[in-house]
Coordinates of C-alpha atoms in Angstrom, one line a residue:
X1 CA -7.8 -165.3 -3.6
X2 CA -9.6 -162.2 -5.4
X3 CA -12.7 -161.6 -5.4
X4 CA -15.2 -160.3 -8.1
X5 CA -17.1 -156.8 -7.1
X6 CA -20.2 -157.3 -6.3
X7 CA -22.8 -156.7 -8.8
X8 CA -25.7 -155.1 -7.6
X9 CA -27.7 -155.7 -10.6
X10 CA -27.1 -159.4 -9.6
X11 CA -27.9 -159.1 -5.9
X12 CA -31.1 -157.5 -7.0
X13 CA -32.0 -160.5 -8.8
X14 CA -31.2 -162.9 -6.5
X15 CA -32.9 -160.9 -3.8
X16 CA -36.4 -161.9 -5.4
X17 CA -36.5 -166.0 -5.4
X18 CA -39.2 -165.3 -8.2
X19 CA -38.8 -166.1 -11.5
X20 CA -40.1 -163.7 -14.1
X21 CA -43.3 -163.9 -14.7
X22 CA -45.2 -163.6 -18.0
X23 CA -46.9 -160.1 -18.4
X24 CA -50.0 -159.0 -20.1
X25 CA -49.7 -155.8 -22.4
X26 CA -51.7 -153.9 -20.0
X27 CA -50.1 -150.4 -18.5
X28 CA -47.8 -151.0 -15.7
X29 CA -49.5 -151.0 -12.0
X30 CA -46.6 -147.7 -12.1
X31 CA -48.1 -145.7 -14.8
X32 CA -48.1 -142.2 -13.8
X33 CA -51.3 -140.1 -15.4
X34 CA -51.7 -136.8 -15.9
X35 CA -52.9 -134.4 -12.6
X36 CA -56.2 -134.3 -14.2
X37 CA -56.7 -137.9 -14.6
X38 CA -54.9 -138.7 -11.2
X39 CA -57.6 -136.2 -9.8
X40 CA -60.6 -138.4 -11.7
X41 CA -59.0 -141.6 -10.6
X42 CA -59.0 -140.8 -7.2
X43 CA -62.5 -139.6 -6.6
X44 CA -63.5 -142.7 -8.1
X45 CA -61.9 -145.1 -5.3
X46 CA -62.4 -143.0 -2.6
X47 CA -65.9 -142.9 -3.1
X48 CA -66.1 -147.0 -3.1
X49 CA -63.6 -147.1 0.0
X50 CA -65.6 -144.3 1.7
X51 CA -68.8 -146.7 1.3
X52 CA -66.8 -149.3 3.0
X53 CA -65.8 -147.5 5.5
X54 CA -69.2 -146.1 6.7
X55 CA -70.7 -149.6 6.4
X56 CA -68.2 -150.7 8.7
X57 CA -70.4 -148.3 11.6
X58 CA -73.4 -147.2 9.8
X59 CA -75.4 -150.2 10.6
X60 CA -74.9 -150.1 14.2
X61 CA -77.9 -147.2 15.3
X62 CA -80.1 -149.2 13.3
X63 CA -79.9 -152.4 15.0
X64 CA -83.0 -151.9 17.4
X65 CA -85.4 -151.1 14.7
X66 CA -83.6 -153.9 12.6
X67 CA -84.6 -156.3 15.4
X68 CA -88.4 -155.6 15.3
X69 CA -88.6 -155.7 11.7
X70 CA -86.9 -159.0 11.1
X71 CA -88.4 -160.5 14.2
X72 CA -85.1 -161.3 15.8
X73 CA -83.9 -161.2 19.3
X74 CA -81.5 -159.6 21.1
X75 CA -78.7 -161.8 21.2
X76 CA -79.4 -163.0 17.4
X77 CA -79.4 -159.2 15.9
X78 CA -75.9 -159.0 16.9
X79 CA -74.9 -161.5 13.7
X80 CA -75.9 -158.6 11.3
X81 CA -72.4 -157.0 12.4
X82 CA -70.6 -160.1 13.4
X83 CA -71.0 -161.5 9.7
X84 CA -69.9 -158.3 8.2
X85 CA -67.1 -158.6 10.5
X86 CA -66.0 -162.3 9.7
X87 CA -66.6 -162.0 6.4
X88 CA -64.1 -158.9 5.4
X89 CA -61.3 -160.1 8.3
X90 CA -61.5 -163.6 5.9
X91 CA -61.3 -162.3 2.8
X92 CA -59.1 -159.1 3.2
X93 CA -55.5 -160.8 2.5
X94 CA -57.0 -162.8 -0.3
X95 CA -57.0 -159.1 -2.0
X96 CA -53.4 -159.2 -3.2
X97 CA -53.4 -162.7 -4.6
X98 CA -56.8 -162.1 -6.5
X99 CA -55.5 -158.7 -7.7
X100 CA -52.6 -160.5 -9.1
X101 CA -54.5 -163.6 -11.1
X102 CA -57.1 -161.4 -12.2
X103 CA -56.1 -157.4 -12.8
X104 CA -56.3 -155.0 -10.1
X105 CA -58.9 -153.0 -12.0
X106 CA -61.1 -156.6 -12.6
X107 CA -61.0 -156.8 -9.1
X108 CA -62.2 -153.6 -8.3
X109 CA -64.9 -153.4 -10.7
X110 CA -66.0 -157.0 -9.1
X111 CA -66.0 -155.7 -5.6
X112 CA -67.4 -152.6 -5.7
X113 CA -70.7 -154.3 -8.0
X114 CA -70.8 -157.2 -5.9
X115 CA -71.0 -154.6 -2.6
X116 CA -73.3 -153.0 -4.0
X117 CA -75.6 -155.3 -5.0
X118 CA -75.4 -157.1 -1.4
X119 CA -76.4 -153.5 -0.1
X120 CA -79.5 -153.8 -2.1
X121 CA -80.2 -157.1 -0.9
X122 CA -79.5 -156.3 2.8
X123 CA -81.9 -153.5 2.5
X124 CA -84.8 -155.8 1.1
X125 CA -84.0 -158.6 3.4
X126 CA -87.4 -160.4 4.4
X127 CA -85.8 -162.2 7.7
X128 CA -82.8 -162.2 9.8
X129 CA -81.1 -165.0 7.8
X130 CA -81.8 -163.6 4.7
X131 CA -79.7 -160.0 6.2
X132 CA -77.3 -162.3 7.7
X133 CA -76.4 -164.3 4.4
X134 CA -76.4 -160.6 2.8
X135 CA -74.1 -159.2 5.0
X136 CA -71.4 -162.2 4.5
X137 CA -71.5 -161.3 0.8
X138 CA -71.0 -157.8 1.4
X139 CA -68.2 -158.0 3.6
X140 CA -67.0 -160.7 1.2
X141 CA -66.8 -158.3 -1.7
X142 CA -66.3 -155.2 0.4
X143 CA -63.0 -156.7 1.8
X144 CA -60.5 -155.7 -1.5
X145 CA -61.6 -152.4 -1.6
X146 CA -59.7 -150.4 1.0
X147 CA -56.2 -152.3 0.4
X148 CA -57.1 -151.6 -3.5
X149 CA -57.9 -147.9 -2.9
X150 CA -54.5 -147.7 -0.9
X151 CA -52.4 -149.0 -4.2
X152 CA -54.1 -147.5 -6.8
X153 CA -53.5 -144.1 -4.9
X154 CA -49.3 -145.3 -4.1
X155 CA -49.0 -146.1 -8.2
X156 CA -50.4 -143.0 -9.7
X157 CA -48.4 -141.0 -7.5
X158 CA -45.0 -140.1 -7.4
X159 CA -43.2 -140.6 -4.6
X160 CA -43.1 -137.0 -3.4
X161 CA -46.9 -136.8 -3.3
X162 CA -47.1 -140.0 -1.6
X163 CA -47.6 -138.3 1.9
X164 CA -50.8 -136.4 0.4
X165 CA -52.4 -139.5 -1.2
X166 CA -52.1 -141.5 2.1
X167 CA -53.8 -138.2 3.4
X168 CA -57.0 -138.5 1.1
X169 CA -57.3 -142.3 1.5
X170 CA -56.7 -142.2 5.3
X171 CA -59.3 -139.4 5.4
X172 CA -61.6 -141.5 3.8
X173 CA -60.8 -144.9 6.3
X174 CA -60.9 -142.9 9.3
X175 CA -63.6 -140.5 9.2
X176 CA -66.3 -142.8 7.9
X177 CA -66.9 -145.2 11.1
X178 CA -67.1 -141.6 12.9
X179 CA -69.7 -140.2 10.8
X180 CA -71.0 -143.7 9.8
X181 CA -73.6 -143.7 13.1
X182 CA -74.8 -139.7 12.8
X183 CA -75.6 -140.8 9.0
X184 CA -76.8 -144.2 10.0
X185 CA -79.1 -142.3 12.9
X186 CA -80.4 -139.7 11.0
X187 CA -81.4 -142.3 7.9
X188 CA -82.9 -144.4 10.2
X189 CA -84.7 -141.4 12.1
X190 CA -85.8 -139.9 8.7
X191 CA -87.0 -142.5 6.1
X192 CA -86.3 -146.0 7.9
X193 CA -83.1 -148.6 8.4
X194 CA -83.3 -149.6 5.3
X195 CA -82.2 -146.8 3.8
X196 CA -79.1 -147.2 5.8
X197 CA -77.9 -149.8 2.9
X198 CA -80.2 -148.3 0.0
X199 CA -77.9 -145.2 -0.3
X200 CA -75.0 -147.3 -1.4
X201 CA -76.5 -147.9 -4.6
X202 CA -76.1 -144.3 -6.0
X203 CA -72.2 -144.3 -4.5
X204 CA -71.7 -147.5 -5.7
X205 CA -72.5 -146.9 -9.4
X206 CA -70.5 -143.8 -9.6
X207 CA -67.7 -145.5 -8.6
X208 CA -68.0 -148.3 -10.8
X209 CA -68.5 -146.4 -13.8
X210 CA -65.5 -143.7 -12.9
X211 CA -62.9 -147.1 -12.2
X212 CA -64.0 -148.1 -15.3
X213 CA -63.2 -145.4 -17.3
X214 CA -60.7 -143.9 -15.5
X215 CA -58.5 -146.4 -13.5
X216 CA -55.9 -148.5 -15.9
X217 CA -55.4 -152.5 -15.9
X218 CA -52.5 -153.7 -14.2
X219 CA -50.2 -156.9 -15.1
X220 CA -51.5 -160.6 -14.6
X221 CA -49.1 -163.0 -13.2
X222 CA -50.6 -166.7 -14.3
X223 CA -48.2 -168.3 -12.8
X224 CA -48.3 -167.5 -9.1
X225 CA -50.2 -171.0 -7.5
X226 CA -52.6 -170.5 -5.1
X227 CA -51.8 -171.6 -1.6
X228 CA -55.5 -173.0 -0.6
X229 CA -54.0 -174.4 2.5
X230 CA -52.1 -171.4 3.9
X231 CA -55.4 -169.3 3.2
X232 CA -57.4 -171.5 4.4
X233 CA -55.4 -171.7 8.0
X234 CA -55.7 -167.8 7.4
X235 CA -58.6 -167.8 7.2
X236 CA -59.5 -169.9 10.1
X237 CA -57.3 -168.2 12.2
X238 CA -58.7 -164.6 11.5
X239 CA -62.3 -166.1 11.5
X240 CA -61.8 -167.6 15.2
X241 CA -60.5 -164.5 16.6
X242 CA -62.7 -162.4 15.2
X243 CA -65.5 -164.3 16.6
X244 CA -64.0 -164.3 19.8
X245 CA -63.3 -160.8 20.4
X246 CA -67.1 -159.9 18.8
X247 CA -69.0 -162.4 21.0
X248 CA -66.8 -163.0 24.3
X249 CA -68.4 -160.0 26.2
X250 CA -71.4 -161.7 25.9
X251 CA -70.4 -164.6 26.7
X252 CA -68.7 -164.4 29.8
X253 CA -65.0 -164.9 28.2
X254 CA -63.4 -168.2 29.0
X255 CA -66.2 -168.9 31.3
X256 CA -68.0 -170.2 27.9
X257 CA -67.5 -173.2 26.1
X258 CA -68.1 -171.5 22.6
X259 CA -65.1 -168.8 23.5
X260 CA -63.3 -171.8 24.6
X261 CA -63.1 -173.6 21.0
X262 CA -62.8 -170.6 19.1
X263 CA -59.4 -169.2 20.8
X264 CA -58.0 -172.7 20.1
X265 CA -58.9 -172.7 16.4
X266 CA -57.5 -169.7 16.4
X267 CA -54.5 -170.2 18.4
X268 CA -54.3 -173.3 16.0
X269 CA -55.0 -172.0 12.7
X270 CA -52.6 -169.1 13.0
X271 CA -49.7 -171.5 14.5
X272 CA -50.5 -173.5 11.5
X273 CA -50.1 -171.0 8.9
X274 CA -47.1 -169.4 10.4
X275 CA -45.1 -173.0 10.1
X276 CA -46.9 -173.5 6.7
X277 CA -45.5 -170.2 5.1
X278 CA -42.0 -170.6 6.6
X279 CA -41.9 -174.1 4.9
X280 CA -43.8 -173.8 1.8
X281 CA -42.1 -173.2 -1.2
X282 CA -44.7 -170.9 -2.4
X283 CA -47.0 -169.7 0.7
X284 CA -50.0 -167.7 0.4
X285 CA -48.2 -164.6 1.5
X286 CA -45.1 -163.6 0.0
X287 CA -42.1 -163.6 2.7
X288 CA -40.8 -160.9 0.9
X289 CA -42.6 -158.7 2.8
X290 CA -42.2 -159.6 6.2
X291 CA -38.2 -159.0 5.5
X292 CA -39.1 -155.4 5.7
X293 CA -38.4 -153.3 8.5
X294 CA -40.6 -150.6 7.4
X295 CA -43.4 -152.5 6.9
X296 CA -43.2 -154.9 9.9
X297 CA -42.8 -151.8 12.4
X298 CA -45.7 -149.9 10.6
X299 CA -47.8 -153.1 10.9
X300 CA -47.2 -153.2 14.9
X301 CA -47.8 -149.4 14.7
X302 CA -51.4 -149.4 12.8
X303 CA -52.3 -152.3 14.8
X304 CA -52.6 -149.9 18.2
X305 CA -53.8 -147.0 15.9
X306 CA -56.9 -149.0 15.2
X307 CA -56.9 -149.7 19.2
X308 CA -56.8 -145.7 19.6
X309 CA -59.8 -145.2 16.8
X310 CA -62.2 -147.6 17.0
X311 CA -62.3 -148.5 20.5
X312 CA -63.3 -144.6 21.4
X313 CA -65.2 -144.4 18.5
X314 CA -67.4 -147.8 20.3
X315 CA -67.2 -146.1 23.9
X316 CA -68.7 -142.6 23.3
X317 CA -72.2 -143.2 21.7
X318 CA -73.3 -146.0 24.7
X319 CA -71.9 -143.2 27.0
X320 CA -73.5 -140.0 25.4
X321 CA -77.1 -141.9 25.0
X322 CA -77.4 -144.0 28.1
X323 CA -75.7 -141.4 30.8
X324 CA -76.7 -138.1 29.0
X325 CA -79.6 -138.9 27.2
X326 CA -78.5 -137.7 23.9
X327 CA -80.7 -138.5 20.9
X328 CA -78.7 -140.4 18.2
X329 CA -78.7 -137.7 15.9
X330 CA -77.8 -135.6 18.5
X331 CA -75.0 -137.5 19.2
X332 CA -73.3 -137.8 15.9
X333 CA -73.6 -133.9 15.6
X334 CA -71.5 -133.8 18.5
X335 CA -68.8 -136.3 17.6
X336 CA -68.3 -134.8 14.1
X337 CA -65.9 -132.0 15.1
X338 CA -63.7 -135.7 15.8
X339 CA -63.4 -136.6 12.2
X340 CA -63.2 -132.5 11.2
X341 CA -59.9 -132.8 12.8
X342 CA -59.2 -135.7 11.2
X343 CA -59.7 -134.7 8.0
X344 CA -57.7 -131.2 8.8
X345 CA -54.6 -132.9 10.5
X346 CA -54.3 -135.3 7.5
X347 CA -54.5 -132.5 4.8
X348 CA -51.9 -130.3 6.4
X349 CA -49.7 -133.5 7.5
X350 CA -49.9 -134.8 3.6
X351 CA -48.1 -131.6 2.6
X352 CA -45.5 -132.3 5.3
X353 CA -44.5 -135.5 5.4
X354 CA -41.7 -135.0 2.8
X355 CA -40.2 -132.3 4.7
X356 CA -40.3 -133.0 8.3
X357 CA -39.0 -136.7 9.4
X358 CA -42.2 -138.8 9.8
X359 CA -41.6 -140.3 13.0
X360 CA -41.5 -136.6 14.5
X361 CA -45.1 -136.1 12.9
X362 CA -46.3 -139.5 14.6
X363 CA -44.7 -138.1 18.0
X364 CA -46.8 -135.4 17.8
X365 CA -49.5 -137.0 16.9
X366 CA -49.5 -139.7 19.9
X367 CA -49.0 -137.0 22.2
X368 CA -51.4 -134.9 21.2
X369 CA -54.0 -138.3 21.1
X370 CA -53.1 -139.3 24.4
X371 CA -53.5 -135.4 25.8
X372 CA -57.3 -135.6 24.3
X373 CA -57.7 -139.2 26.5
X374 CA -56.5 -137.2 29.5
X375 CA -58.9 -134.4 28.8
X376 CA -61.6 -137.1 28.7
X377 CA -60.3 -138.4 32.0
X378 CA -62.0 -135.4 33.0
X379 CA -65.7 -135.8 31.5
X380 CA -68.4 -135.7 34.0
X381 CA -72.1 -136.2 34.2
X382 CA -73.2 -132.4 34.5
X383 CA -70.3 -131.5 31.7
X384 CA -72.3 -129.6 28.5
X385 CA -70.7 -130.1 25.2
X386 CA -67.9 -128.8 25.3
X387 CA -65.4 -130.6 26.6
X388 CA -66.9 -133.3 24.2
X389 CA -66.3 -131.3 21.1
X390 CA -62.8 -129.6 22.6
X391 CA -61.7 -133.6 23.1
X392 CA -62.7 -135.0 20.1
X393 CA -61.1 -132.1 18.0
X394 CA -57.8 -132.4 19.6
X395 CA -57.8 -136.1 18.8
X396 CA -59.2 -136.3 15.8
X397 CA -56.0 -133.9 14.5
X398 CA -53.7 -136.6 16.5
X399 CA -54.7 -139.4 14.7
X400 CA -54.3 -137.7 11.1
X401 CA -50.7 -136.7 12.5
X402 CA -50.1 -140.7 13.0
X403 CA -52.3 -142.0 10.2
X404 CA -50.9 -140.2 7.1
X405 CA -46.8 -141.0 8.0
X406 CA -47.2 -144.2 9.4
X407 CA -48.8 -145.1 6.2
X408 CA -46.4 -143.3 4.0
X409 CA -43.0 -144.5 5.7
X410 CA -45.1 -148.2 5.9
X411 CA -45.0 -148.8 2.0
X412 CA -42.1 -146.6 1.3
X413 CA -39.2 -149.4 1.1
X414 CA -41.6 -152.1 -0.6
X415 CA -41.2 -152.9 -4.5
X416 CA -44.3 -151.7 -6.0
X417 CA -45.7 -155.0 -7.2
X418 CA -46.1 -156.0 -3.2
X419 CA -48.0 -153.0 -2.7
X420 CA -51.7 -154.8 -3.0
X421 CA -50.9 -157.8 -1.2
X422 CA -49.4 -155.8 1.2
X423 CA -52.2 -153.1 1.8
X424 CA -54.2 -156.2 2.0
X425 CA -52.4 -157.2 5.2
X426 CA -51.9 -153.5 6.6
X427 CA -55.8 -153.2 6.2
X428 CA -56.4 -157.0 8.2
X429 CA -54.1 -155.6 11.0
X430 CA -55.6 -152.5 11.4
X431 CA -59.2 -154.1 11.6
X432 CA -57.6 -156.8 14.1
X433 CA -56.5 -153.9 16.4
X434 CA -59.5 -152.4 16.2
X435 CA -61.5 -155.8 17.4
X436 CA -58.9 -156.4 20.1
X437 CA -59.6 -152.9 21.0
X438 CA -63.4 -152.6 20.9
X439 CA -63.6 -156.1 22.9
X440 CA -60.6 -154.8 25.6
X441 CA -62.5 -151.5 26.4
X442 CA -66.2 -153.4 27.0
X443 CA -65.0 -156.1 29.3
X444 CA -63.2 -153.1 31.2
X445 CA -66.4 -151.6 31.2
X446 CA -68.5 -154.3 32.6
X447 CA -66.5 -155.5 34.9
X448 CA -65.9 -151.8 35.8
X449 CA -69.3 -150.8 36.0
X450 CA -70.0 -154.0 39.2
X451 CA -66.9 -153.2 41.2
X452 CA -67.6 -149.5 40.7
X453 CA -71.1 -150.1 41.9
X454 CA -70.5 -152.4 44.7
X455 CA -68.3 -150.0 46.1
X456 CA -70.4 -146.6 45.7
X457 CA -73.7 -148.5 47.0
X458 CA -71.7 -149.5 49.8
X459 CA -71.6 -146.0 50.8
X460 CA -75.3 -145.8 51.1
X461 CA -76.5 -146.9 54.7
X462 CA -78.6 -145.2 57.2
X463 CA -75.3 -144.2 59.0
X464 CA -74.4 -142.1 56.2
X465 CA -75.5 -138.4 57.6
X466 CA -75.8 -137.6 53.8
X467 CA -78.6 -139.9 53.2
X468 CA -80.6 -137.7 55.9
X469 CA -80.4 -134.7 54.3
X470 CA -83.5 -133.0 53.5
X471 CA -82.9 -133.0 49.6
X472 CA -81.4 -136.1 49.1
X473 CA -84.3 -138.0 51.6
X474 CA -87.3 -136.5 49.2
X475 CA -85.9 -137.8 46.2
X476 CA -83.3 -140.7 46.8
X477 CA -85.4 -142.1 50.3
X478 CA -84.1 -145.3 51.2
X479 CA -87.4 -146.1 52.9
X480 CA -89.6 -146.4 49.6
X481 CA -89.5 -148.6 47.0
X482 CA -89.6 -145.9 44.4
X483 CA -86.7 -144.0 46.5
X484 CA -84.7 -147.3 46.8
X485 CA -85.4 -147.9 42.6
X486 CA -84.4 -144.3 42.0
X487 CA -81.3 -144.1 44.4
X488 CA -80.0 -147.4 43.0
X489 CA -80.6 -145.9 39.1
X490 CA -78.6 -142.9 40.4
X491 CA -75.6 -145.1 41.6
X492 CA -75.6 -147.3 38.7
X493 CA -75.3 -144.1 36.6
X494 CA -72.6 -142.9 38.8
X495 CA -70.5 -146.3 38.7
X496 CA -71.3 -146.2 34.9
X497 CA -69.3 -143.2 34.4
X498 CA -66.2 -143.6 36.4
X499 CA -65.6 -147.0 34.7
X500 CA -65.7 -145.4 31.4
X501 CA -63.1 -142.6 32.7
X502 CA -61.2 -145.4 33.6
X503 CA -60.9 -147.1 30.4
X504 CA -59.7 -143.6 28.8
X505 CA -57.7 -143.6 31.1
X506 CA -56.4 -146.9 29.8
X507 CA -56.6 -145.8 26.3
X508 CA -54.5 -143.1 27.0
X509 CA -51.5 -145.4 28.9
X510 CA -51.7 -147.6 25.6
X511 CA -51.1 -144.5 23.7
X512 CA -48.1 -143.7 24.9
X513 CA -46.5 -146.9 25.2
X514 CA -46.8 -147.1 21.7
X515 CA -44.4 -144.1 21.3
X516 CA -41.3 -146.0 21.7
X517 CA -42.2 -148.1 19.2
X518 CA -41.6 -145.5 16.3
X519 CA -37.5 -146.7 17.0
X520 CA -38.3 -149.3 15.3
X521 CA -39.3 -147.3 11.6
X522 CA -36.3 -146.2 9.9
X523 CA -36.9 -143.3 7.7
X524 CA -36.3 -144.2 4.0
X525 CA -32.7 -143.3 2.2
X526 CA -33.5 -142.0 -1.3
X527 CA -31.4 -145.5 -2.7
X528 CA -33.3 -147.3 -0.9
X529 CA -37.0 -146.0 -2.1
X530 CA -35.0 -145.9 -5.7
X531 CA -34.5 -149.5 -5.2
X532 CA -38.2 -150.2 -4.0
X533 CA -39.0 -148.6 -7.3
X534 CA -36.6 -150.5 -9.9
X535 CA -37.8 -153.9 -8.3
X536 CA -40.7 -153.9 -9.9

């Protein structure tokens, strides 16, 4: 029997089990501007996703004064990040579906006045409730603005310069929780911690006023329900693990009750929405985009990326300030050469990534990462700067290798109109990794730190013949109490340092176990990003 040739017009169609939605007249989420207005467009969200990004760190060196100041105590002060935290893991997928209902540029304008406002509350807060309350509503409105900033910057830009727009927005996401503590420190150190919100109100209005001007409405789809369950089970499920991974350090892990009931909401809630959206007819998230390969491999990709960043990132200050002595402003002076290279890998990467295959690029870049973690295998407590600066620069050009393909070849098969929804996930994934990360290294590091120190002060007995030498018995006497305070300071130093070597050490066997992953990204036919485009 014959057959009809396929039509591929048809196949298209039936591809998307959507039915066509009714548009507004606004421009297309596609409309290309001029290089003039792409160049205005662009400063304006990347100075409300830079804001985001800093806040995401900035807050942290201010903490201690925070906690005199709002009469809190040391295991409540902790909530000022943890709220932030909840809040924007929460509300980040939400982005796409609100973006849809409402207008992407709505949306923006929305969430960068709402953050901004919440800054200025957070800055006046009276009373650690008041600042916790404040922070939930800023990372409630500061969730949408990185996935936003990330499509806005893949629809004004042709697909050729889509390698150097990932480049300025992932210049922007990963530089600003490296120099979010040096500016946090020296605000703090200057005026007071206050200021450590107050100066979002100048970036904030600046932004607003150049996406209002500049940036163009997209389509409204009225049509598209909203699936309150499957968020909701989202929502529990990324709320539970987040406050697991923040608080379980503290808590001694599973040996808590609270930890206990939060990794089986979590377990739960995330079982619950993964049956939910393979059942419902309309779930919260569209399956479209978990049927592409691109994107699933990227998400599995950025997910140990924001292991790599934000878990080094969280081990170096501690280290620098409580083994070296390093004032805080000191310290972010001397991690900034990190997020130079950053910022100079990503700008020479952004003009390469159309020419040389982008898994080669991310190759390079997770070598050259892990090499930096070996070099920091090396660190030691009479080391200058140096090695710091030389380490840090060598990674910092690593990530930007990985950052700016990974996100180009991520989004390069999807239709444009999945683009905010799915920047909305890529954004939750990457802030996942970088909890999972942050929470891995500091249980390492505690647990390191006793075993470290339980077998160095076993060492230390009078039938040890170094213990009676001359210069170690005047200062580290074991037959004084101030010699017995001091030698056991010394040791605790001493374990204190080896455990952290040994979780770069770890950092650096994640890294490259992650390099056979990129078999899994396929680099992009030109039909098939031609195809990505006409679905929209």
């Amino acid at each position: 029997m014959s057959r009809r040739p396929p039509d591929h017009a048809e196949e298209a169609s039936h591809a998307i089990q959507e039915p066509r939605r009714p548009r507004t007249t606004s421009a297309p989420a596609h409309f290309m501007p001029s290089p003039a207005h792409r160049r205005l467009i662009t400063a304006s969200i990347m100075l409300a996703t830079i804001m985001q990004a800093l806040d995401s760190t900035i807050a942290n060196v201010a903490l201690p004064h925070m906690q005199g100041s709002l009469s809190a105590a040391s295991d409540t002060i902790t909530w000022v990040l943890t709220s932030y935290i909840i809040a924007a893991a929460i509300m980040t997928p939400l982005a796409g579906w609100l973006a849809g209902r409402y207008g992407r540029k709505r949306l923006f304008l929305v969430s960068v006045a709402g953050f901004t406002v919440a800054s200025m509350l957070c800055g006046i807060a009276g009373s650690l409730a008041q600042m916790v309350v404040y922070r939930l509503l800023q990372g409630v409105f500061g969730a949408a603005l990185v996935p936003l900033s990330q499509s806005v910057l893949l629809d004004i830009n042709p697909r050729e310069k889509h390698g150097s727009a990932m480049a300025i927005w992932g210049a922007g996401i990963m530089v600003g929780p490296i120099l979010g503590p040096m500016l946090g420190g020296w605000l703090t150190d200057s005026y007071n911690w206050r200021w450590v919100f107050y100066i979002n109100l100048p970036v904030g209005i600046v932004a607003f006023a150049g996406i209002m001007v500049f940036v163009r409405e997209t389509a409204r789809d009225y049509e598209r329900p909203f699936d309150f369950f499957g968020f909701a089970m989202l929502g529990l499920g990324v709320g539970a693990l987040q406050m697991m991974l923040d608080r379980g350090q503290q808590q001694d892990w599973f040996g808590s009750t609270e930890i206990v009931i939060e990794c089986g909401l979590a377990i739960a809630g995330l079982y619950v929405f993964l049956a939910h959206s393979l059942t419902a007819e309309r779930p919260f998230l569209q399956p479209a985009l978990f049927k592409d390969r691109n994107f699933i491999s990227g998400l599995v990709l950025i997910f140990i990326v924001g292991i790599i960043l934000l878990a080094t990132v969280a081990l170096l200050p501690p280290m620098l300030q409580d083994l070296m002595g390093y004032p805080v402003v000191a310290t972010g002076l001397v991690l900034a050469p990190r997020g130079l290279g950053t910022m100079i890998s990503m700008m020479v990467v952004g003009r390469l990534v159309n020419r040389i295959d982008g898994r080669l690029l991310m190759l390079c870049g997770l070598l050259l990462t892990a090499y930096s973690l070996l070099q920091m295998t090396g660190y030691s407590l009479e080391m200058d700067q140096q090695p710091i600066i030389i380490s840090g620069v060598v990674q910092g050009l690593g990530l930007g290798c990985i950052f700016v393909p990974l996100s180009a070849l991520t989004f390069a098969t999807l239709a444009p109109r999945f683009r905010t929804e799915a920047a909305g996930v890529y954004s939750l994934v990457r802030n996942l990794g970088s909890s999972v990360g942050i929470s891995i290294v500091e249980s390492f590091l505690a647990r390191n730190i006793q075993i470290n120190h339980a077998s160095l002060a076993a060492q230390v007995t009078p039938y040890n013949r170094a213990m009676h030498m001359p210069q170690i018995a005047r200062t580290w006497g074991m037959h004084t109490t101030t010699g017995l305070m001091t030698l056991n300071e010394e040791v605790t130093r001493q374990a204190s340092m080896i455990a952290y070597l040994d979780d770069f050490k770890l950092m650096m066997i994640v890294t490259l176990a992650a390099i056979p992953l990129l078999l899994m990204v396929r680099k992009p036919g030109p039909h098939k990003a031609s195809a990505a485009a006409a679905l929209d």
